[in-house]
Coordinates of C-alpha atoms in Angstrom, one line a residue:
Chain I
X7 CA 0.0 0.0 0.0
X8 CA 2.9 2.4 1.0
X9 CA 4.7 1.9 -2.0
X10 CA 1.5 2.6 -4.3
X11 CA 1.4 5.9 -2.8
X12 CA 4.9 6.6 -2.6
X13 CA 4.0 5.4 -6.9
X14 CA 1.3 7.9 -7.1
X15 CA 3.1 10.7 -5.3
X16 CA 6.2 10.2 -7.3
X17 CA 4.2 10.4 -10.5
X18 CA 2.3 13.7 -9.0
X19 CA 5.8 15.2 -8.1
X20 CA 6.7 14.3 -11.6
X21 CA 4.1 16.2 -13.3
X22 CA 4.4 19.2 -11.3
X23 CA 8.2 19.1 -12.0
X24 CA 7.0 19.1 -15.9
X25 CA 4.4 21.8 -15.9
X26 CA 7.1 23.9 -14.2
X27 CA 9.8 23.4 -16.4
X28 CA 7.0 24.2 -19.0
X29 CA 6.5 27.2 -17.2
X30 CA 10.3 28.4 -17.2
X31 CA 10.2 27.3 -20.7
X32 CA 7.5 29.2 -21.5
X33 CA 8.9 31.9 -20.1
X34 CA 12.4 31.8 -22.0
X35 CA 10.7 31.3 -25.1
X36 CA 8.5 34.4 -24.6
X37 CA 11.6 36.3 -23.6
X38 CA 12.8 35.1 -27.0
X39 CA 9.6 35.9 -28.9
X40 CA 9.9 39.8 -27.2
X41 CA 13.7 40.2 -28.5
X42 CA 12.7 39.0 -32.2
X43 CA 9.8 41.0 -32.0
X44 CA 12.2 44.4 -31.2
X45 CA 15.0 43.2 -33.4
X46 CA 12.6 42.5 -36.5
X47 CA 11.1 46.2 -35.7
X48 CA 14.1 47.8 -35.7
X49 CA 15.2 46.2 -39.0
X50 CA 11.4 46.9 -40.5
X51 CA 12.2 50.8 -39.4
X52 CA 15.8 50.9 -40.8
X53 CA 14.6 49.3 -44.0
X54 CA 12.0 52.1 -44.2
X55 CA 14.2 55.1 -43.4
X56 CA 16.6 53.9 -45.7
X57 CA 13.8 53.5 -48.6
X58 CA 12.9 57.0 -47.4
X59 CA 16.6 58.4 -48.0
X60 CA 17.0 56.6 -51.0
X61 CA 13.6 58.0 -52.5
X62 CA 15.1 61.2 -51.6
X63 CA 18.2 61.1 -52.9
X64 CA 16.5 59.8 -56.4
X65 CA 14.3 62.9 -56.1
X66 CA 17.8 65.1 -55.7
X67 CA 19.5 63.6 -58.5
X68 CA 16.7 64.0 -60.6
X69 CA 16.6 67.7 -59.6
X70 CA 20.9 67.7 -60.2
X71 CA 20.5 65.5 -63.6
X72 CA 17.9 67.9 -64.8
X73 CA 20.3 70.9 -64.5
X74 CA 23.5 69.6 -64.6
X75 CA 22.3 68.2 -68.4
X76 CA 19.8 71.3 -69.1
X77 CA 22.9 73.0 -68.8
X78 CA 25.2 71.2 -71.2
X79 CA 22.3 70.3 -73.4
X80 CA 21.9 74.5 -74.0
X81 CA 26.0 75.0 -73.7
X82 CA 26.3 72.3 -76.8
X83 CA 23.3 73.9 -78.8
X84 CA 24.9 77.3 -78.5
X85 CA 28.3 76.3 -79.3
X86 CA 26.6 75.1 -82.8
X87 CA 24.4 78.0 -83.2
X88 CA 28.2 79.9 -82.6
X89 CA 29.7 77.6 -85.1
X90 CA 26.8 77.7 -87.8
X91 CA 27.0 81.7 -87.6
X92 CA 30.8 81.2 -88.3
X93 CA 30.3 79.6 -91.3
X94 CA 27.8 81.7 -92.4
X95 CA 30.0 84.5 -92.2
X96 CA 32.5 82.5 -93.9
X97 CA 30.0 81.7 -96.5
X98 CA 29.0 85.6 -96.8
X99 CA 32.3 86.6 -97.1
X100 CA 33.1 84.6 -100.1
X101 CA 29.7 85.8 -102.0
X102 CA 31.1 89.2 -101.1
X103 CA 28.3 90.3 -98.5
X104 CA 30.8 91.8 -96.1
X105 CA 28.6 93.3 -93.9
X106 CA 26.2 90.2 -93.1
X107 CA 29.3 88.4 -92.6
X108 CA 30.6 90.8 -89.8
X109 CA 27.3 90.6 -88.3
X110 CA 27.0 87.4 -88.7
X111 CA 30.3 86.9 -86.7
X112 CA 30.0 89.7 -84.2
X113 CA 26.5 87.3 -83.5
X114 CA 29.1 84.1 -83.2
X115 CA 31.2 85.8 -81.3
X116 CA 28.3 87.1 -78.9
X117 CA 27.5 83.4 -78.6
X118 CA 30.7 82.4 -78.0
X119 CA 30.8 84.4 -74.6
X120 CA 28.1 82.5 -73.8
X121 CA 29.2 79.5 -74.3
X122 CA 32.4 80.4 -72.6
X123 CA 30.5 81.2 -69.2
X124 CA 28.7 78.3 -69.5
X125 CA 31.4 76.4 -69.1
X126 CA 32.5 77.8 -66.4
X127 CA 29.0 76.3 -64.8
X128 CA 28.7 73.3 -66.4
X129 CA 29.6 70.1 -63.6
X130 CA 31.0 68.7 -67.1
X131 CA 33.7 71.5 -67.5
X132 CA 34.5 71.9 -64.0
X133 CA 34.9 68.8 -62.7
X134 CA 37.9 66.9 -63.4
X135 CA 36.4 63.5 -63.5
X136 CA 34.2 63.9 -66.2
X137 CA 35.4 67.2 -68.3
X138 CA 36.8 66.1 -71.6
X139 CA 39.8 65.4 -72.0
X140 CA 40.6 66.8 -75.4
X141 CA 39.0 70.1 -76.4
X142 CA 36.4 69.0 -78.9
X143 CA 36.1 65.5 -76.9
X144 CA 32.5 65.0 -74.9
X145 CA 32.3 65.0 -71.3
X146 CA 32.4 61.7 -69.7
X147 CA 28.7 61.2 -69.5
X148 CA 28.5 57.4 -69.0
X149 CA 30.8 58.2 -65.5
X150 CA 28.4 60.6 -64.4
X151 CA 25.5 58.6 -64.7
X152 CA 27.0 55.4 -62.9
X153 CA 28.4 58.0 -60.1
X154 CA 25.1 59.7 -60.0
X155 CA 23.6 56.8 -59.1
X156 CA 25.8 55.3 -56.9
X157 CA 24.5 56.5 -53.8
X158 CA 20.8 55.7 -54.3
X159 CA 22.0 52.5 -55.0
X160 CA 23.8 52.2 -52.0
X161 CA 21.1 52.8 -49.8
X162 CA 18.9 50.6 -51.7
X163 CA 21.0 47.9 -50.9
X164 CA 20.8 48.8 -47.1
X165 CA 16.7 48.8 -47.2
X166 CA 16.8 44.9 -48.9
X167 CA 19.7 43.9 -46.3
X168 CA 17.6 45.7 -43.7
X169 CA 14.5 44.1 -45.0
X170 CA 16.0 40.8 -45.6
X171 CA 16.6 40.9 -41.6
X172 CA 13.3 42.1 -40.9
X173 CA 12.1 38.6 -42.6
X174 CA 14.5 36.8 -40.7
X175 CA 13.3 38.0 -37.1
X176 CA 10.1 38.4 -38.4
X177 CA 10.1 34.3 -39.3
X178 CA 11.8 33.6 -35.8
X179 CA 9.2 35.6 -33.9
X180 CA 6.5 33.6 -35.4
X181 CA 8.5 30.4 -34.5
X182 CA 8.3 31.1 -30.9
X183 CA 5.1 31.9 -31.0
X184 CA 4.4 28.3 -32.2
X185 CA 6.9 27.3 -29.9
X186 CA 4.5 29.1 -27.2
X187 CA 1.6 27.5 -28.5
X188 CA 2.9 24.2 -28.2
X189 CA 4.4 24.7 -24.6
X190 CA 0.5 26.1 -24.3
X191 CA -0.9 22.3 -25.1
X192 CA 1.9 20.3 -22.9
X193 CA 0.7 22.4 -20.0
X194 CA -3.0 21.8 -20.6
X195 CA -2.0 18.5 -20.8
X196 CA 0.3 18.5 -17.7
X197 CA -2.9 19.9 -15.8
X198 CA -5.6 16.9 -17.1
X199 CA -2.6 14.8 -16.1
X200 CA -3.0 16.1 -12.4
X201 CA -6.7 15.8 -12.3
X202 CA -6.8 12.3 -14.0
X203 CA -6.8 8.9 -12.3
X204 CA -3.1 6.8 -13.0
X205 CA -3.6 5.4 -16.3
X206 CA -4.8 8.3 -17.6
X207 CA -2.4 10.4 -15.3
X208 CA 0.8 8.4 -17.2
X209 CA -0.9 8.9 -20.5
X210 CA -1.0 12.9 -20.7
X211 CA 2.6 12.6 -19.0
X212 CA 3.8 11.2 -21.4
X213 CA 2.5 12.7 -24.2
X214 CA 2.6 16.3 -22.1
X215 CA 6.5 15.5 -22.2
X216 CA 6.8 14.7 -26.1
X217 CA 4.9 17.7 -27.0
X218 CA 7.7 19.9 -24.1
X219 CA 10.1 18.3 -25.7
X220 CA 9.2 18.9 -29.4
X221 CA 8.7 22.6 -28.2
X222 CA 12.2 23.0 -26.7
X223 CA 13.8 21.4 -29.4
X224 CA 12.2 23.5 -31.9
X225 CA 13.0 26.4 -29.9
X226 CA 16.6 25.5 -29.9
X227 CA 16.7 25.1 -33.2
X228 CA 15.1 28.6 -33.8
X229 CA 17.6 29.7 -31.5
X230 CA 20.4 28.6 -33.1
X231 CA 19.4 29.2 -36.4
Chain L
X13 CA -1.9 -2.0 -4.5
X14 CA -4.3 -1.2 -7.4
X15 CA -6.6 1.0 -5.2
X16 CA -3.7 3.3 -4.2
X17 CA -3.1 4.2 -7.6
X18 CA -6.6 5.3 -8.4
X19 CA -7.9 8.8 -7.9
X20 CA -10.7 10.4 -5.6
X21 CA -13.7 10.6 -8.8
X22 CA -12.4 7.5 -10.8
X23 CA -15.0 5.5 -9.0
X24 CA -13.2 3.7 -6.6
X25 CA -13.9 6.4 -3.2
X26 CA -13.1 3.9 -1.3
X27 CA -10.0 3.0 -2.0
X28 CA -9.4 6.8 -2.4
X29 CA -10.5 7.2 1.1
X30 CA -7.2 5.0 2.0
X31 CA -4.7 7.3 -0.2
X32 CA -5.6 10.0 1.9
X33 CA -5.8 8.5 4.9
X34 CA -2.1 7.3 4.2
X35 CA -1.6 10.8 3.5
X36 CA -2.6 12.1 6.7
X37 CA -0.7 9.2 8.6
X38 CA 2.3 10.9 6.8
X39 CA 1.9 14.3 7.7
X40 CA 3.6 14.1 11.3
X41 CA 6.8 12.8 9.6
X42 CA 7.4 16.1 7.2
X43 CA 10.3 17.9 8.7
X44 CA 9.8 21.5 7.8
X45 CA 6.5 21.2 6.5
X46 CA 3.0 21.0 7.7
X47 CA 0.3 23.3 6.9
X48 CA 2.0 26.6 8.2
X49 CA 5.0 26.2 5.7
X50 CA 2.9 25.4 2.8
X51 CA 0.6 28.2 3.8
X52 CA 3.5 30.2 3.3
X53 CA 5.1 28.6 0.3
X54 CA 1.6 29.3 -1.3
X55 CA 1.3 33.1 0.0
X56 CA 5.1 33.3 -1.6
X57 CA 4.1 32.0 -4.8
X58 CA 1.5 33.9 -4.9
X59 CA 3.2 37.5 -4.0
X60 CA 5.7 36.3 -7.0
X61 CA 3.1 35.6 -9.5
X62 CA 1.7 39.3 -8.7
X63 CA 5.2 40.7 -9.2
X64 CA 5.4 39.0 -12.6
X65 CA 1.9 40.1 -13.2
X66 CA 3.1 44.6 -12.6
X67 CA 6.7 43.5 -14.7
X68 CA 4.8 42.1 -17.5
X69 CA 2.7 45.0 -17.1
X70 CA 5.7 47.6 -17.3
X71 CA 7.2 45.5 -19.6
X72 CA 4.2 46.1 -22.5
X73 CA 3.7 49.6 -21.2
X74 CA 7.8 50.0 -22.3
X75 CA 6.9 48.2 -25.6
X76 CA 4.5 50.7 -26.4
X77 CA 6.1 53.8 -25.4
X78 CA 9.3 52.1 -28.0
X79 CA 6.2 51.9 -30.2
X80 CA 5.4 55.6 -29.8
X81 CA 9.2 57.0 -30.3
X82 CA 9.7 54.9 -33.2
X83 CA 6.2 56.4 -35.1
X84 CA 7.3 59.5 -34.0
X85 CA 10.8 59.0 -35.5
X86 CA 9.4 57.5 -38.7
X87 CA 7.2 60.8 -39.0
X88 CA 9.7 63.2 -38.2
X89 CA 12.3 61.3 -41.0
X90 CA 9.7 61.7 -44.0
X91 CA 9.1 65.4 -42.6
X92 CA 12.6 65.9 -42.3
X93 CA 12.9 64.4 -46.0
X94 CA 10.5 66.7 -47.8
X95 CA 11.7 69.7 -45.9
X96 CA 15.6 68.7 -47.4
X97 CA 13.4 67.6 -51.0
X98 CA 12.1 71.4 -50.7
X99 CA 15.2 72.7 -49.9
X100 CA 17.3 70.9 -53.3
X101 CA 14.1 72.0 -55.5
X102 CA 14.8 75.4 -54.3
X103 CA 18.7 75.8 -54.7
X104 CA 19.0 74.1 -58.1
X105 CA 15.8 76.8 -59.2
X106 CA 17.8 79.6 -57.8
X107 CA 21.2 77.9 -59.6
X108 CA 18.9 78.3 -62.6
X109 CA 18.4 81.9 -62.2
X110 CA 21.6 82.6 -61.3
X111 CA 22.8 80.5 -64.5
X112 CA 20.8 82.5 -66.7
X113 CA 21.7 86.0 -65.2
X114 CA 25.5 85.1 -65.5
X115 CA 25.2 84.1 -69.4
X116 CA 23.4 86.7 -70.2
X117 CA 26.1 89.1 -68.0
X118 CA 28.9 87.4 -70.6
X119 CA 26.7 87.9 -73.7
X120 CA 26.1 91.7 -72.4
X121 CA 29.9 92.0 -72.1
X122 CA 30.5 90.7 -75.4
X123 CA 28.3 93.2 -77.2
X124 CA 29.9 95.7 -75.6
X125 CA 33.6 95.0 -76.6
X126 CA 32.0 93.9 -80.0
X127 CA 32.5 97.4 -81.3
X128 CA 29.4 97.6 -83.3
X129 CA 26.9 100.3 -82.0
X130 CA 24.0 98.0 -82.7
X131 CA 25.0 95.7 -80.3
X132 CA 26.7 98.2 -78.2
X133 CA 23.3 100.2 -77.8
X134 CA 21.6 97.1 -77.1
X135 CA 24.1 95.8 -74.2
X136 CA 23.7 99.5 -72.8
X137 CA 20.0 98.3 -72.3
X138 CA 20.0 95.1 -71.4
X139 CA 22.1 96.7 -68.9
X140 CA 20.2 98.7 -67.7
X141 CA 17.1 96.8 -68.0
X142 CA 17.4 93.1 -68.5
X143 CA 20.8 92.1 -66.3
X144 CA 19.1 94.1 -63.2
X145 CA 16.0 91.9 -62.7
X146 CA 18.0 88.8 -64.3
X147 CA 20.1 89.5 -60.9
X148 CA 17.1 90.0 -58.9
X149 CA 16.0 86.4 -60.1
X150 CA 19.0 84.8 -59.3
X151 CA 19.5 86.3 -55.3
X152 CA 21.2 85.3 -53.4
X153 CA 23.6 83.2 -55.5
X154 CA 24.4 85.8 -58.0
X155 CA 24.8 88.7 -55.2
X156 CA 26.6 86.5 -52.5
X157 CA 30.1 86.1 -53.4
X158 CA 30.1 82.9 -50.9
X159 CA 28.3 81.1 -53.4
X160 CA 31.1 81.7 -56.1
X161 CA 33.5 79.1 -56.7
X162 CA 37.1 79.8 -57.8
X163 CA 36.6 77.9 -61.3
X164 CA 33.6 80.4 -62.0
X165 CA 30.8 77.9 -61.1
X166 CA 28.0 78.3 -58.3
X167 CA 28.5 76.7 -54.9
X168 CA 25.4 75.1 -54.9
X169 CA 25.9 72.8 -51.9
X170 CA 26.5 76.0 -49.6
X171 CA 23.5 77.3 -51.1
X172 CA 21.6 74.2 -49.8
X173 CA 23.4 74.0 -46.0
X174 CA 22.6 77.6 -45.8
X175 CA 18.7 76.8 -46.7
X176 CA 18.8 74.1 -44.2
X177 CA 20.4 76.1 -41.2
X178 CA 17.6 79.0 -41.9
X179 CA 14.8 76.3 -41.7
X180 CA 13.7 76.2 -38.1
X181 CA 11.5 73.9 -39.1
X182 CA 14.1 71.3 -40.0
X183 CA 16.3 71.6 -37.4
X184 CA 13.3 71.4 -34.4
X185 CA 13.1 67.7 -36.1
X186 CA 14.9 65.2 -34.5
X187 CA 14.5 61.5 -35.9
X188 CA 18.0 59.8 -34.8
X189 CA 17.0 61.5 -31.2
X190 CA 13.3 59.4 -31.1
X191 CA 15.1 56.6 -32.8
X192 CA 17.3 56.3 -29.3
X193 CA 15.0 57.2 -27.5
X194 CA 12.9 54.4 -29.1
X195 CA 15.7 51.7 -28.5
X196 CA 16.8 52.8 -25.3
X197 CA 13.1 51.2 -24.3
X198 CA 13.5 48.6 -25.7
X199 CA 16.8 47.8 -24.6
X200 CA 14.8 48.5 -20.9
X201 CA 12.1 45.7 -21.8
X202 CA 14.6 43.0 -22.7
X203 CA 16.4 43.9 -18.7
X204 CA 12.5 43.3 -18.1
X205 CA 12.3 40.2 -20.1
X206 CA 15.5 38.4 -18.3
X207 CA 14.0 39.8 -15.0
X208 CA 10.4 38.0 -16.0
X209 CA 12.9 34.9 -16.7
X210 CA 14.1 35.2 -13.0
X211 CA 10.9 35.4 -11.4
X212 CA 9.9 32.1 -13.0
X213 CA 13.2 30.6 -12.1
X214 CA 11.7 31.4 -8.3
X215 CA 8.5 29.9 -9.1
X216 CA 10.2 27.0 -10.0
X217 CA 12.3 26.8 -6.6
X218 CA 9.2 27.8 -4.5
X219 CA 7.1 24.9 -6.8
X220 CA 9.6 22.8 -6.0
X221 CA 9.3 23.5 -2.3
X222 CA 5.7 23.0 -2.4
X223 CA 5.5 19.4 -3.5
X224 CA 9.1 18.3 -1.8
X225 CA 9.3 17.8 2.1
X226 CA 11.8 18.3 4.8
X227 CA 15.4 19.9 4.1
X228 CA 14.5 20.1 0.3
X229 CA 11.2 22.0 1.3
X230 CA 13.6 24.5 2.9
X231 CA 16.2 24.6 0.3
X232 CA 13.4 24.9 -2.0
X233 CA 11.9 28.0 -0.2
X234 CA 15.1 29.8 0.5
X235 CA 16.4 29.3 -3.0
X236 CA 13.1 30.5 -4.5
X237 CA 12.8 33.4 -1.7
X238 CA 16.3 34.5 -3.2
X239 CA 15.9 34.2 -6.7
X240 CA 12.9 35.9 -6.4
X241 CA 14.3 39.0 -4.3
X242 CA 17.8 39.0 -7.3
X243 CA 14.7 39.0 -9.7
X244 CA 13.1 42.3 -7.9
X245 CA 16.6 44.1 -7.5
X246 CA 17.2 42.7 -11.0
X247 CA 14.2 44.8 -12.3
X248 CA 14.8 47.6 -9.8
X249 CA 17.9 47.7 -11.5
X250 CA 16.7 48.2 -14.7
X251 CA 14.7 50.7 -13.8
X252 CA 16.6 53.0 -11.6
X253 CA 19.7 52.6 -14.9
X254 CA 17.2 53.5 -17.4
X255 CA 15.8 56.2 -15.8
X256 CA 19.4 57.8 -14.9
X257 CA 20.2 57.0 -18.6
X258 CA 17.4 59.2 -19.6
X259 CA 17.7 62.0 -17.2
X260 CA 21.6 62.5 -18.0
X261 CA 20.0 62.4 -22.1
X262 CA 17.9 65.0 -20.6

């Protein structure tokens, strides 16, 4: 008789041990849950700041790009409208027409101030990276493109690493919540175990402890992951 | 043998009437038990499931308030974004100006050393007429010699740290300062999360104590009593360090 009870106590001792190492695990696991949560937020709000700054830094190369190349597109066109009056006054010189042609080249020459001072302004003139390197040569356009866009690009990469992380935390949070969910069942189970007659009591033990188990191994595994 | 194994409500009350009577038989024996030590155990357990209850409490409450300072932050960024958006718009449409007052400047020049009166007469004018509100136009890039660069070009990027220094606006926003702020409680909630931890740990222990007798009741108790009270300073910790933190921020 005394060793029945001392069975039966044992197996009660048991199961309280297991619903409170459920607890604990519990617990943990929620701490776990919490910390994924913050570290997938933080990610989600890098990720958005740094969409933010790269939408914005789009938006000012747009506004650079439009007149950095407004002002070489208008530089180039009045450098032939300079040129064209040049040979026109060539042109009218030869046919005899002196005086068109020295209007016609006081106008080039006008022009030619212009497109002087425009220079002067132009990124493409001033800037040693990309100004021509012969006199009639273009400006290295295709350089100031791929450096225009380097820094959008930059921080485009930073929203998908950001955002890539977010994912990963985000798919770790969720884990533990399942993880939680499970630990949720083996206590249920632990308590029908404590309310239930031997047989039954053994039963939901044992099946409250593979269910604890599968929870704490997936939990690990999340962990370490 | 059988009948000790089953349970008062299996339908065997008889046989449950024995388990408990073999129960109460054992009751003299417990060495540090008895009803006043589990009376106590119990009014332990239950003073450290309330303190769980008020850190679980203040932890969400700190969760939120992170929630708050990082909306905040988030707002303040895309404000602080449209205000530098504004501010780029603006200097490249005053570079613009400036551009077209400064060519027109060299074509004025260059009618006047042209030596044709036509174009002389007509540079006098635009002199006079065109360059004046062309200059106007352009302020303060073509007025402000700080925005002159040595090669002749416009200092554009001055132009645009100046706008931003003059926006009040601007500079009252302070993302990266909400941003910490935000983090700083959450940093707070994960002290609170390992503190939560502790507290369980003592449940355990004091658990433990509950179904144990004798010198592993005690050790059970004082164990649990102890983690519970590292748990409390633990959190009291947290707080007191968190709040300092923020009052030297202050």
């Amino acid at each position: 008789m005394n060793a029945a009870s001392s069975t039966t106590e044992r197996w009660r001792s048991l199961v309280v041990f297991l619903t409170m190492g459920a607890t604990i695990a519990a617990a943990i696991v929620a701490g776990l849950q919490a910390d994924a949560g913050i570290r997938s937020q933080v990610a989600n709000r890098e990720s958005q700041v740094n969409a933010l700054l790269a939408s914005g830094e789009i938006f000012r190369q747009g506004i650079r790009s439009d007149y950095d190349l407004g002002t070489l597109a208008d530089l180039t066109k009045e450098m032939q409208d300079s040129l064209s009056l040049e040979i026109t006054g060539l042109e009218q010189e030869a046919s005899g027409d002196l005086d068109s042609a020295a209007l016609a080249r006081q106008r080039a020459e006008v022009l030619r101030a212009r497109v002087e001072r425009a220079r002067g302004l132009s990124y493409f003139y001033t800037d040693p990276a990309h100004a021509p390197s012969e006199p009639d040569a273009l400006p290295n356009l295709e350089g100031y493109v791929e450096a225009s866009a380097a820094e959008a690009n930059r921080l485009v990469e930073l929203q998908n690493e950001q955002a890539d992380e977010y994912q990963r935390w985000s798919r770790k949070g969720d884990s533990y919540v399942a993880v939680l969910a499970l630990l949720a069942v083996a206590l249920f189970l632990f308590g029908l175990a404590q309310a239930a007659s031997i047989r039954t009591r053994r039963t939901f033990t044992v099946f409250g402890s593979i269910v604890l188990a599968v929870s704490i191994l997936w939990a690990l595994t999340t962990l370490l992951a | 043998m059988a009948a000790a194994e089953n349970m008062p409500g299996d339908g065997s009350e008889g046989e449950s009437v024995s388990v408990e009577r073999t129960e109460s038989e054992a009751e003299p024996e417990k060495v540090g038990g008895g009803g006043r030590a589990e009376g106590l155990i119990a009014v332990a357990m239950a003073i450290v499931l309330v303190a769980s209850a008020v850190a679980g409490w203040r932890s969400s409450d700190l969760g939120s308030r992170a929630g708050d300072a990082e909306r905040l932050g988030m707002i303040q960024s895309i404000q602080q974004q449209d205000f530098l958006n504004l501010d780029w718009q603006l200097a490249y449409q005053e570079a613009g100006n400036a551009q077209r007052y400064l060519l027109a400047e060299a074509e004025v020049r260059a009618m006047e050393t042209s030596g044709d009166p036509g174009l002389e007469a007509q540079a006098a004018n635009q002199r006079k007429y065109v360059l004046p509100n062309l200059a106007l136009l352009g302020e303060p890039l073509t007025t402000d010699a700080t925005y002159a660069e040595p090669d002749g070009s416009l200092d554009i990027g001055q132009r645009f740290a100046d706008l931003q220094a003059q926006n009040a606006d601007l500079a009252a926003l302070d993302p990266e300062g909400a941003f910490a702020l935000a983090e700083a409680y959450q940093s707070e909630q994960r002290g609170y999360f390992v503190g939560a931890v502790l507290l369980a740990l003592s449940l355990f222990w004091l658990g433990l104590a509950e179904i144990t007798r004798g010198k592993a009741r005690i050790t059970g108790l004082v164990v649990g009593v102890l983690v519970f009270l590292f748990g409390l300073a633990w959190i009291a910790g947290v707080e007191v360090l968190w709040a300092l933190a923020r009052w030297v921020e202050a």
